[in-house]
Short mmCIF file of C-alpha atoms in Angstrom, two decimals:
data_model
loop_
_atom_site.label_atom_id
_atom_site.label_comp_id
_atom_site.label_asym_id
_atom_site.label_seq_id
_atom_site.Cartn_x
_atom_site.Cartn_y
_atom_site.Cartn_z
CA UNK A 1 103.98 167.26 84.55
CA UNK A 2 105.25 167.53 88.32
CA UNK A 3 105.54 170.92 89.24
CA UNK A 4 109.62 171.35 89.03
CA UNK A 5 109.94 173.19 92.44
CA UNK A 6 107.91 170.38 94.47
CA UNK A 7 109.35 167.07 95.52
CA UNK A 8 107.04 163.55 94.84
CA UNK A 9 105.33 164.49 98.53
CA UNK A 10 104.28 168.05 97.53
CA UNK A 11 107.13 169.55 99.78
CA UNK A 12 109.30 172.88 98.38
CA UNK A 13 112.05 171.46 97.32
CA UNK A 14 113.59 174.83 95.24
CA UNK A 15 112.22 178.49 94.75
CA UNK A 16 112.22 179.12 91.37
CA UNK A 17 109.35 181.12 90.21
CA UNK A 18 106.13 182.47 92.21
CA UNK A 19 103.84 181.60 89.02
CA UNK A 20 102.43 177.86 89.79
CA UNK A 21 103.26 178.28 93.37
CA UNK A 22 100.74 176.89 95.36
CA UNK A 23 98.96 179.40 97.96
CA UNK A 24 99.58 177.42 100.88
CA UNK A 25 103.21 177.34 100.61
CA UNK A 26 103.08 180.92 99.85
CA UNK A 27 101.15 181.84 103.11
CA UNK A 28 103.86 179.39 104.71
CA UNK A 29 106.27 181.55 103.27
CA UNK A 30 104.84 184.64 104.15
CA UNK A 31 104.02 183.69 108.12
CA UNK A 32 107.12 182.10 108.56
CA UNK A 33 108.91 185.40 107.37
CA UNK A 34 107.10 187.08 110.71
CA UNK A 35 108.60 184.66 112.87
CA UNK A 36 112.09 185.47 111.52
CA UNK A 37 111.58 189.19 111.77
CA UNK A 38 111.38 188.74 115.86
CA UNK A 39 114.65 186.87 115.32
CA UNK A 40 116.67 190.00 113.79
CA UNK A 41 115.51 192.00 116.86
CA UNK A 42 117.11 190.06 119.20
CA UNK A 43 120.72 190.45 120.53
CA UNK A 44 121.83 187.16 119.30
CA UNK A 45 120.41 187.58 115.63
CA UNK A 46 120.96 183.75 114.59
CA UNK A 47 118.85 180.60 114.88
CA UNK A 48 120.68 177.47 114.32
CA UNK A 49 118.28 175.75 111.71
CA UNK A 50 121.13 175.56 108.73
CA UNK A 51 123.88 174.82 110.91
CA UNK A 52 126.69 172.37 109.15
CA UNK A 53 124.81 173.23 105.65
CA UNK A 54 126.49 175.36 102.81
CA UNK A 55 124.79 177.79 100.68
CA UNK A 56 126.64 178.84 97.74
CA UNK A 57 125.63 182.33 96.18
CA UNK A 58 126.23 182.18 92.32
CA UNK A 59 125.90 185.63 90.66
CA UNK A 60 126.36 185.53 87.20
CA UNK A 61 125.22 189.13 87.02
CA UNK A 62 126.22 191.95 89.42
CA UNK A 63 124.03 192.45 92.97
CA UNK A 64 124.57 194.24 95.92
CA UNK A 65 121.43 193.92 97.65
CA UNK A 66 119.91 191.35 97.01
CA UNK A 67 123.48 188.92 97.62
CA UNK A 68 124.06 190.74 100.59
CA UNK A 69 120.25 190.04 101.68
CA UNK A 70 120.93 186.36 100.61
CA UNK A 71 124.22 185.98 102.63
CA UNK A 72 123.01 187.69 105.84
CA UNK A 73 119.92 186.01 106.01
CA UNK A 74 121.84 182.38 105.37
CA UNK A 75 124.11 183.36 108.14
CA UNK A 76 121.29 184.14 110.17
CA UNK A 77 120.32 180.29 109.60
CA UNK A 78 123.67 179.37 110.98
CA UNK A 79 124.68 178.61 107.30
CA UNK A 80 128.27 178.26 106.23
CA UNK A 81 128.28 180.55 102.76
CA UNK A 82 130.42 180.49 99.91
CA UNK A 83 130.43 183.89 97.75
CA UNK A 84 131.32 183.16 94.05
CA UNK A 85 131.59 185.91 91.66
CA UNK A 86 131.44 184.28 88.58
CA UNK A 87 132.63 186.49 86.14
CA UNK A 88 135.63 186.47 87.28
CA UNK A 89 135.99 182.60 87.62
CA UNK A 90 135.43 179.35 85.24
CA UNK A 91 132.64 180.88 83.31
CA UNK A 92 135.07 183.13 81.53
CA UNK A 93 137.62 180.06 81.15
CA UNK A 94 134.82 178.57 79.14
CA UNK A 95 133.67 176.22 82.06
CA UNK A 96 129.79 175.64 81.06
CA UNK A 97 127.21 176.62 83.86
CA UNK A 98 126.42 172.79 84.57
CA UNK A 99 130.01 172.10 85.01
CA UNK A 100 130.23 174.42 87.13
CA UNK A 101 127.29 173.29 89.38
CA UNK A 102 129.02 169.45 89.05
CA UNK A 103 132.25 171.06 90.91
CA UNK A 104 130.31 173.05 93.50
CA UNK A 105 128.20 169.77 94.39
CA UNK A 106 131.37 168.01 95.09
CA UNK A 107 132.27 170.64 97.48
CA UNK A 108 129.56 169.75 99.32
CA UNK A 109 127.07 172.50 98.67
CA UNK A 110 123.42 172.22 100.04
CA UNK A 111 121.98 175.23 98.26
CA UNK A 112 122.42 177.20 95.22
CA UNK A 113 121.57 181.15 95.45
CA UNK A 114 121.69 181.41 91.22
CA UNK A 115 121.22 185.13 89.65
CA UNK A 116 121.77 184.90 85.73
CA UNK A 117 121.04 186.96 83.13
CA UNK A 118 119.31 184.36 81.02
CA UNK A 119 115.78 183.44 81.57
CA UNK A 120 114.81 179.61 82.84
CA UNK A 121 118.91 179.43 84.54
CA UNK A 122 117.88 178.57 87.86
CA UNK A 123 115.34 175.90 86.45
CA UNK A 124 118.25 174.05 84.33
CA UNK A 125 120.24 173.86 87.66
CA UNK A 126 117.25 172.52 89.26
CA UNK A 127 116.24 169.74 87.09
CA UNK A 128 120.24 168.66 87.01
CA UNK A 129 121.26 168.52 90.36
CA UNK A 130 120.46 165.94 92.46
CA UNK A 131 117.11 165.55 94.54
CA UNK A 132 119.20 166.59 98.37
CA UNK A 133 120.04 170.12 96.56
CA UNK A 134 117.96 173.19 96.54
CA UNK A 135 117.97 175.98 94.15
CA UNK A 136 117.03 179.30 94.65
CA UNK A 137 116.56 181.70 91.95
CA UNK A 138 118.01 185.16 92.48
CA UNK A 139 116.76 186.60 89.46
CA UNK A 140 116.84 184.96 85.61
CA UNK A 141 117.02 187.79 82.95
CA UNK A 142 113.10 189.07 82.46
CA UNK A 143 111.71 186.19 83.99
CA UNK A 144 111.30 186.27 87.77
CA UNK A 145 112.52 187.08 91.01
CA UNK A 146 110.43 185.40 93.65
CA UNK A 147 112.11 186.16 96.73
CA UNK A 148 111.61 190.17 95.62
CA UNK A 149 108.05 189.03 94.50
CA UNK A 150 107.72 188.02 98.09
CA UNK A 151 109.10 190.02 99.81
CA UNK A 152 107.00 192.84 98.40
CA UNK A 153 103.82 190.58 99.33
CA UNK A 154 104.84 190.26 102.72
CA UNK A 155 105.54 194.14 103.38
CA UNK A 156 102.02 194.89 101.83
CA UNK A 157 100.79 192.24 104.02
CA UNK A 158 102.45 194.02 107.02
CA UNK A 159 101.12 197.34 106.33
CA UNK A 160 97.50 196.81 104.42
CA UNK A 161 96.39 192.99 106.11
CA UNK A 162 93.88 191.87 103.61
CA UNK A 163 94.92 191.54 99.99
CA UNK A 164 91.25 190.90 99.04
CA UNK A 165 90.69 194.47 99.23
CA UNK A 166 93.54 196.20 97.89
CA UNK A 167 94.26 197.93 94.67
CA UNK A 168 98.20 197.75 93.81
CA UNK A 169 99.74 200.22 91.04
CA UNK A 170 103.03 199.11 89.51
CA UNK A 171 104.56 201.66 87.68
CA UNK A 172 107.54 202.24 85.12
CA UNK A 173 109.63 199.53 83.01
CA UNK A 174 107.53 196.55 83.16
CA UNK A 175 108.80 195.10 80.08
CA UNK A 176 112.14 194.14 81.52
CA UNK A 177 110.98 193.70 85.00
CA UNK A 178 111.33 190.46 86.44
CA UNK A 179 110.12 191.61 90.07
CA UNK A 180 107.11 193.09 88.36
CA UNK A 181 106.59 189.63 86.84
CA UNK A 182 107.21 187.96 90.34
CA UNK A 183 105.22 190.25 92.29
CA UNK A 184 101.95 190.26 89.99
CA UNK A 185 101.62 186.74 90.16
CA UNK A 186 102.24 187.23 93.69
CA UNK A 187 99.46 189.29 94.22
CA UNK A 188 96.82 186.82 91.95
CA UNK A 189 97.17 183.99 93.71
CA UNK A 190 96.92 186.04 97.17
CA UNK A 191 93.57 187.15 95.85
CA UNK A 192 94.42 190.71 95.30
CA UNK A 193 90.91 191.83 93.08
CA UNK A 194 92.85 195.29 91.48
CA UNK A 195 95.95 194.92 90.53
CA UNK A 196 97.51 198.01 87.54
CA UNK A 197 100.24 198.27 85.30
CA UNK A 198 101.43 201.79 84.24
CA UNK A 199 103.63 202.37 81.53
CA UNK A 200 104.18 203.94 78.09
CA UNK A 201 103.25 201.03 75.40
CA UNK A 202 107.41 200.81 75.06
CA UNK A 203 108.14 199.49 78.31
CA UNK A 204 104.87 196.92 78.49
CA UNK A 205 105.28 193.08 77.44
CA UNK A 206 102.72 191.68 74.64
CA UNK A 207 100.08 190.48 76.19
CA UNK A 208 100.64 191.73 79.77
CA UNK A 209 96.77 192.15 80.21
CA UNK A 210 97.43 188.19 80.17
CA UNK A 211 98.55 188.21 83.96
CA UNK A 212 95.43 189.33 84.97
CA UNK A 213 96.17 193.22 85.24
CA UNK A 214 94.76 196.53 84.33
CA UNK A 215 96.80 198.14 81.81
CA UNK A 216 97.34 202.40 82.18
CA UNK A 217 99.52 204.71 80.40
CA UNK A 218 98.68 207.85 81.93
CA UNK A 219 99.77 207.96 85.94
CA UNK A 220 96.85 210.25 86.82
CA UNK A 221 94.29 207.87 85.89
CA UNK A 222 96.26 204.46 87.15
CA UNK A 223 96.91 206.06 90.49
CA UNK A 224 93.24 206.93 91.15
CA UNK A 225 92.74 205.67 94.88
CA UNK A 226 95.16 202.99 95.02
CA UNK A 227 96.35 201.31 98.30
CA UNK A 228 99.98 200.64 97.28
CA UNK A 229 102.45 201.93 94.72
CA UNK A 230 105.16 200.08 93.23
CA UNK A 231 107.80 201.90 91.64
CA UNK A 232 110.40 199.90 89.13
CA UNK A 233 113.82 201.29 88.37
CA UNK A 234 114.55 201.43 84.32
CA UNK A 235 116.60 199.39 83.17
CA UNK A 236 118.65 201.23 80.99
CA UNK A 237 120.82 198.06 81.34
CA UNK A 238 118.80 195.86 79.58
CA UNK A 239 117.26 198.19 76.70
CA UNK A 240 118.17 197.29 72.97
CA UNK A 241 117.55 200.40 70.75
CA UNK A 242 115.46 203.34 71.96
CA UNK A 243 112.21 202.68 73.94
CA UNK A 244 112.44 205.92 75.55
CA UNK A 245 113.08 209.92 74.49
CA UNK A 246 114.88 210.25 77.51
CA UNK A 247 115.01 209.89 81.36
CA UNK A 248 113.93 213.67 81.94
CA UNK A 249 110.98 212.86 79.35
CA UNK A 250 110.07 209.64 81.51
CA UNK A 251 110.51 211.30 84.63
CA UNK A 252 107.38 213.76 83.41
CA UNK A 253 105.24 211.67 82.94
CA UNK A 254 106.03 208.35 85.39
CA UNK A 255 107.74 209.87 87.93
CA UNK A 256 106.09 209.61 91.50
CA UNK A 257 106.14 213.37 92.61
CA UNK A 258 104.33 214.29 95.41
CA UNK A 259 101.35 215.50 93.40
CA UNK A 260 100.75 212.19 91.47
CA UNK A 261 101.08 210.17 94.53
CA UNK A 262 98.36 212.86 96.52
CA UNK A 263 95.99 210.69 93.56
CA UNK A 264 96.15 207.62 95.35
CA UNK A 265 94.46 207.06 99.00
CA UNK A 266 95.87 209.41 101.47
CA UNK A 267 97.15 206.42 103.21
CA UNK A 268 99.00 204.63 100.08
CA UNK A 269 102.34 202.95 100.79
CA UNK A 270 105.12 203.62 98.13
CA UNK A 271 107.51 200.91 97.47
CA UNK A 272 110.97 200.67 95.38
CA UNK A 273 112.89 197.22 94.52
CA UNK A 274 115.97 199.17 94.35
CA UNK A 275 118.15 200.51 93.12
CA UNK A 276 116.47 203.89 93.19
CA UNK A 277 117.21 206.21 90.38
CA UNK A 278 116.19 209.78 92.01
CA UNK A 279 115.03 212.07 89.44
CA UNK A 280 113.92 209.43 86.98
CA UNK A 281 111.20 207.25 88.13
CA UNK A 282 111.00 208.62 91.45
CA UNK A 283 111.25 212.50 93.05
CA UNK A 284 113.73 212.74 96.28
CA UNK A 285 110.45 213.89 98.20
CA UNK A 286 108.13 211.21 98.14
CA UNK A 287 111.60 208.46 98.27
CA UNK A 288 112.54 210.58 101.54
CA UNK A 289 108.81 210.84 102.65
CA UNK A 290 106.47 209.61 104.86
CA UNK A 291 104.34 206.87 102.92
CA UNK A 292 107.99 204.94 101.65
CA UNK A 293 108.42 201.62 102.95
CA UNK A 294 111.26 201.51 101.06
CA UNK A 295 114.05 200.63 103.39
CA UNK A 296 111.53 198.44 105.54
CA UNK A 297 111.25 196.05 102.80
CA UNK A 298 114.90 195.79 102.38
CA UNK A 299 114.61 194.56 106.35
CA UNK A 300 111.91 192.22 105.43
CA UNK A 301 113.58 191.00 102.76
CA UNK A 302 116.24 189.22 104.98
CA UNK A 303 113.36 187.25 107.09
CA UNK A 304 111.70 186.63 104.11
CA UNK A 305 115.08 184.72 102.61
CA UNK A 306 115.55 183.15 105.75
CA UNK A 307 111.67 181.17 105.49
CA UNK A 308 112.86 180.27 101.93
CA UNK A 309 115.86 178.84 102.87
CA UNK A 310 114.76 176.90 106.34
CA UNK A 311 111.71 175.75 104.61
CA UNK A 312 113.39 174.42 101.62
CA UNK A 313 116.35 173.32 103.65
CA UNK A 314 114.69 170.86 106.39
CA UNK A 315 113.94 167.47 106.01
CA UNK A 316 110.95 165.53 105.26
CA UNK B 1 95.69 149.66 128.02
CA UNK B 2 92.93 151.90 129.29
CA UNK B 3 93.95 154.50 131.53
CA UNK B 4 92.23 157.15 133.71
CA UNK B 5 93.74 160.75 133.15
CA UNK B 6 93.54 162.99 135.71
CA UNK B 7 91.15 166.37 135.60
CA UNK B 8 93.42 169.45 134.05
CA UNK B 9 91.89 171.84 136.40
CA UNK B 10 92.55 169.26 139.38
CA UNK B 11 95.92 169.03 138.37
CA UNK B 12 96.21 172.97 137.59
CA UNK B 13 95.24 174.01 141.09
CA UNK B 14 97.51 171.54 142.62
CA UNK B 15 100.59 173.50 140.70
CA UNK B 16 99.46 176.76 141.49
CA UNK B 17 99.46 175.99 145.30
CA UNK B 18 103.15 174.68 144.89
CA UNK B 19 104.37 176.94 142.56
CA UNK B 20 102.80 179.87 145.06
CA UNK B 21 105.59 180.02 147.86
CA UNK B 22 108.42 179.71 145.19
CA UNK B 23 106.99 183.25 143.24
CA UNK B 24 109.03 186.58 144.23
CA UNK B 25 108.55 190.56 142.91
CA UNK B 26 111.15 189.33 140.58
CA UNK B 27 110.15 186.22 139.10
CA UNK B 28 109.78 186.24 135.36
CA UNK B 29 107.67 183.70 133.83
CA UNK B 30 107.50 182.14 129.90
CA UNK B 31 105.81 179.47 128.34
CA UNK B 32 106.23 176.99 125.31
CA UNK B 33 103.62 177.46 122.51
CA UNK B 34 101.26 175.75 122.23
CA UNK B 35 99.97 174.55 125.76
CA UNK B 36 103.03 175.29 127.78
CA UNK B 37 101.72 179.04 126.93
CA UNK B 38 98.07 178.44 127.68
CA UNK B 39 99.36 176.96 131.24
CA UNK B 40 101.53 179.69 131.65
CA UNK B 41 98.86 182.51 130.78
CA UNK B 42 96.37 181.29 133.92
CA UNK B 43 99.59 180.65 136.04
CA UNK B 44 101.22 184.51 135.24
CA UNK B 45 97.37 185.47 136.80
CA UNK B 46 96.62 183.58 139.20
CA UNK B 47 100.56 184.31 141.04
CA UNK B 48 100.16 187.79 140.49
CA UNK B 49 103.30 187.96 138.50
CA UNK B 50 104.65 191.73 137.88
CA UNK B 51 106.57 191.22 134.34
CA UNK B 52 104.65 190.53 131.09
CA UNK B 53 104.30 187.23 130.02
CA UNK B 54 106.63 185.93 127.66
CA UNK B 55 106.02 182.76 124.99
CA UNK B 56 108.60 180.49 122.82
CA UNK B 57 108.04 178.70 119.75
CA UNK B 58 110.95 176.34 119.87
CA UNK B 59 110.16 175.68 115.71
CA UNK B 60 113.52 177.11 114.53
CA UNK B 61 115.49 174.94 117.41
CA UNK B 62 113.89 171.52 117.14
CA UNK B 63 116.65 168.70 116.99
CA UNK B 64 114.59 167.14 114.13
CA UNK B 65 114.72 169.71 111.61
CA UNK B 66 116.82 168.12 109.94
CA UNK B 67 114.51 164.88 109.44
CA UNK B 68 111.46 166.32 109.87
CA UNK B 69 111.84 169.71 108.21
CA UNK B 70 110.32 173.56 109.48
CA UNK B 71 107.50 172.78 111.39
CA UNK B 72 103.93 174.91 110.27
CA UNK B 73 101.93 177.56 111.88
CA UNK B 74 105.69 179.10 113.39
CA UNK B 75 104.11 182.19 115.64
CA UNK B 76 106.72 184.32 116.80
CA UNK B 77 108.34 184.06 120.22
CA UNK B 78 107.59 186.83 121.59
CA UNK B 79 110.39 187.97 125.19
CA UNK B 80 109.17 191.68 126.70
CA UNK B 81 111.41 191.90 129.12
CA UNK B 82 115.31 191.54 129.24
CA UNK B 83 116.11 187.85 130.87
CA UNK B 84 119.59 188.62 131.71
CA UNK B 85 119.99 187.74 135.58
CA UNK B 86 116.50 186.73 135.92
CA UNK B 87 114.93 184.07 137.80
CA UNK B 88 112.81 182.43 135.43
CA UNK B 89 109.88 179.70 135.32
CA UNK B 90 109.39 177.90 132.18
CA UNK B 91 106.37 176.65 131.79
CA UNK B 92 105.17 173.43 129.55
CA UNK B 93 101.90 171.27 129.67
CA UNK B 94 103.49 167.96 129.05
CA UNK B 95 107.09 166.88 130.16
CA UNK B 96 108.03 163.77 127.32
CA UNK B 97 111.49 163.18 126.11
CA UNK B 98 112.91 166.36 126.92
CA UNK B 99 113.90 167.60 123.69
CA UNK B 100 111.50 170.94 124.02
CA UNK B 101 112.82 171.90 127.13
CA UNK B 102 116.56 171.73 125.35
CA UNK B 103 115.70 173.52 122.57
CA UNK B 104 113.72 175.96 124.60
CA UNK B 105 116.85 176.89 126.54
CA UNK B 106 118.63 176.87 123.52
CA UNK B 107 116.41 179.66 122.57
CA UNK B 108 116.39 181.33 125.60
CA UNK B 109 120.24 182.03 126.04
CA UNK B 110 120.16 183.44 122.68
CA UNK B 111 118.03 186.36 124.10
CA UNK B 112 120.62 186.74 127.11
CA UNK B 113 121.75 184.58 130.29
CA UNK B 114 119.14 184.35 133.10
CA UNK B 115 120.02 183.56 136.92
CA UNK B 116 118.39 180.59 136.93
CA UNK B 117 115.67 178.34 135.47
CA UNK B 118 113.16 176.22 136.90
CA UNK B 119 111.05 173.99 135.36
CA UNK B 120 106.99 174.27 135.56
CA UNK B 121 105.06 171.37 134.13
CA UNK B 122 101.19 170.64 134.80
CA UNK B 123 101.98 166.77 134.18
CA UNK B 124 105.15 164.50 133.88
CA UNK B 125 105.03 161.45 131.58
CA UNK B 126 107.98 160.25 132.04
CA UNK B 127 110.23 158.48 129.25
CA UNK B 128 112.78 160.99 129.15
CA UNK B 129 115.77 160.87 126.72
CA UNK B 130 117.92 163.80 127.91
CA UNK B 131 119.18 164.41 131.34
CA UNK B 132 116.46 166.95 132.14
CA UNK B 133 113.75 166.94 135.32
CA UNK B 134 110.86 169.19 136.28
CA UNK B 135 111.68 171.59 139.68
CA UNK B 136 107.53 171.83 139.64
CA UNK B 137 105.46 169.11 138.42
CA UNK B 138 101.81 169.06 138.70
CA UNK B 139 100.69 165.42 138.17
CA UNK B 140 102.72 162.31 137.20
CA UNK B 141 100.93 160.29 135.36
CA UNK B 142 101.64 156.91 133.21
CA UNK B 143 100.15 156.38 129.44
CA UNK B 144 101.15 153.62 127.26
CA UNK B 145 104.89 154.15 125.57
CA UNK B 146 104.31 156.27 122.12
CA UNK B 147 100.87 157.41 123.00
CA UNK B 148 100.32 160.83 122.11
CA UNK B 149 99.17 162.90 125.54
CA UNK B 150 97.65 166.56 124.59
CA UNK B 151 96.23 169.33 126.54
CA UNK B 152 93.71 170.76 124.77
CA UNK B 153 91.72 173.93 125.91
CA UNK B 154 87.78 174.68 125.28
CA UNK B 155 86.35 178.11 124.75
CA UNK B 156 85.98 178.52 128.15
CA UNK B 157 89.35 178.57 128.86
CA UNK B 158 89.26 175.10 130.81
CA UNK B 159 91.82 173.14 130.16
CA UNK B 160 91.85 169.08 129.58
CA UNK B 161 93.77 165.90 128.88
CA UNK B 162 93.43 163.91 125.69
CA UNK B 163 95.47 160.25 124.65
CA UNK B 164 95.96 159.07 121.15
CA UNK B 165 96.49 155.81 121.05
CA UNK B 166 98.80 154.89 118.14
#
């Protein structure tokens, strides 16, 4: 079977998952993102790639971030975009998410920006619209995240170079992480040899040793030497009965203090998806400190939408 | 057809002497990736100019995006120096249709408005399809219509002229 986010010629035709994405257009991806980063230093912060195209952003769940990342960086592309909260439209008439889709495509959209809570969304929208559309996933439930996945590969790349010699920790709720997801298989298919997971048994999928990680549930063992530190929010949000005792409990023992991070090489960079709970997965001083990246890759993460979009948006 | 290309360096050393009269303390100069930027690097030298070299990648302004999507291996332009007021040579290896040069300035503006900009080309093939012209050309030279003309540079540095035939 094709793989669903390549056209017949083997050209990126949606973003829908990093898992089965070839390297090459990864590392296309990833350089292009540099080339956009010199582009939001300039004075006139727009390149007119996208110009006369419309990108619709369809959150079906609530985002700040990430649809703000979405619409700047499509404006950056000289994109005309459309801003549709959807709880608050047709969906909640009892308009079905297809439908939906049908009556944005006859408004002439180009791209779809789809967050949903429900796994495999953005897929369903790409197999039914037709083949001059493009789909981006924004996050599906647990599943994936790639531009988050990627974005976190490219500001590793920017600090630490060579993947082939790092060791990446990725700490907290794991089970109901789709950037963890994103971002591991991320990380295999850039050739990254060490790659941890470390969380209490709770908040770890079956099987998770499956993607090709080591598994740790004690921090001062998983954070032995490691290059880069991942921290994941929990997602109190999505938890069905109790996985935890409580957040003070979690905080104890995951928590990134100062001394659990002084485990990992002194030159470690700490990273956060956002949002940041303070006081639960991570401590004020190491958010605040001097190895976060944390607001960097929120900067990276518009140039890294912005290759998505003007590689999937060009012709072929 | 078979035709005779002329020597690079030839050619290179002929610019240089006419570009040499036309360079002030305040020229700026910036090239076109690939070989536009290998031109211009020798050129910045060998004139002696004060500013730091500066180097486009048109990618994200091509006029055949559209058809011919994002093109690979985007490097990063890369402007040091503020180009608002400045006297400017851009600097390409081969002048063709045209379309580089427009989406070259395109680029430029977007990084300020300079005095004024003259073109620097090593070699002129003709066939233009925009209103655009060279102020310094350094060899004219006539290759079958279609035929891709390249400037390719060794490890030495020394530059050269190659024709595909299609």
């Amino acid at each position: 079977m094709r793989n669903p986010q390549l056209n017949e010629k083997g050209d990126l035709q949606h973003l829908l998952n990093v898992e089965g994405l070839p390297r090459e257009h990864l590392v296309r991806i990833l350089d292009t993102a540099a080339s956009f980063v010199g582009v939001t230093e300039r004075d006139v912060k727009k390149v007119p790639l996208l110009r006369g195209k419309s990108v619709f952003n369809l959150f079906f769940e609530p985002s700040t971030r990430t649809r703000t990342t979405f619409e700047i960086a499509a404006k950056r592309l000289s994109a005309d975009v459309i801003n549709l909260n959807i709880s608050t439209s047709s969906q909640s008439k009892g308009e079905t998410l297809l439908d939906t889709i049908d009556n944005l495509a006859a408004m002439h959209a180009d791209m779809f920006v789809v967050r949903h809570a429900a796994s495999g969304a953005a897929h369903l929208i790409a197999r039914h619209v037709a083949p001059h559309h493009h789909v981006i996933n924004a996050g599906d439930g647990r599943h994936a995240h790639p531009t988050q996945g990627l974005l976190d590969a490219y500001t590793i790349r920017h600090y630490k170079s060579d993947f082939s010699r790092l060791s990446v920790a990725i700490v907290g709720d794991i089970l109901h992480s789709r950037v963890a997801r994103s971002l591991i298989h991320a990380l295999n298919i850039l050739g990254t040899p060490d790659v941890r997971v470390i969380a209490p048994q709770t908040l770890l999928p079956t099987g998770v040793a499956q993607l090709g990680v080591r598994v740790f549930h004690n921090m001062n063992e998983g954070l032995r030497d490691v290059d880069v530190v991942v921290m994941l929010r929990l997602q109190n949000e999505r938890m069905k009965g109790p996985l935890l005792p409580s957040a003070q409990e979690f905080f104890k023992c995951y928590g990134l203090t100062a001394e659990k991070l002084a485990l990992a090489k002194p030159d470690a960079i700490v990273m956060h998806p956002g949002p940041m709970n303070r006081g639960v997965e991570i401590d004020s001083s190491v958010a605040d400190g001097g190895q976060a990246v944390i607001l960097p890759q929120v900067t990276f993460g518009i140039a890294v939408r912005m290759a998505v979009m003007s590689i999937l948006g060009g012709g072929s | 057809m078979s035709v005779t290309l002329p020597d690079a360096e030839k050619v290179y050393t002929d610019l240089l002497a006419r570009l040499k009269p036309a360079v002030t303390g305040e020229t700026v100069m910036v090239g076109i990736q690939t070989g536009g930027a290998w031109v211009a690097e020798r050129l910045h030298r060998d004139l002696g100019i004060a500013a730091p070299l500066g180097t486009l990648n048109i990618s994200f302004y091509r006029d055949d995006y559209s058809s011919s999507g994002l093109h690979s291996n985007v490097r990063p332009s890369q402007i040091p120096f503020d180009v608002n007021g400045k006297r400017m040579l851009l600097v390409d290896d081969v002048l063709y249709t045209g379309r580089t040069v427009r989406g070259a300035m395109n680029e430029l503006f977007d990084y300020g408005r300079p005095d004024t900009i003259d073109l620097v080309v090593l070699v002129d093939r003709g066939e233009r399809q925009l209103p655009i012209c060279a102020q310094f050309v350094g060899a004219t030279v006539t290759v079958p219509k279609g035929a891709k003309l390249d400037l390719r540079r060794d490890d030495s540095g020394r530059l050269s002229l190659h024709l595909e035939e299609k």
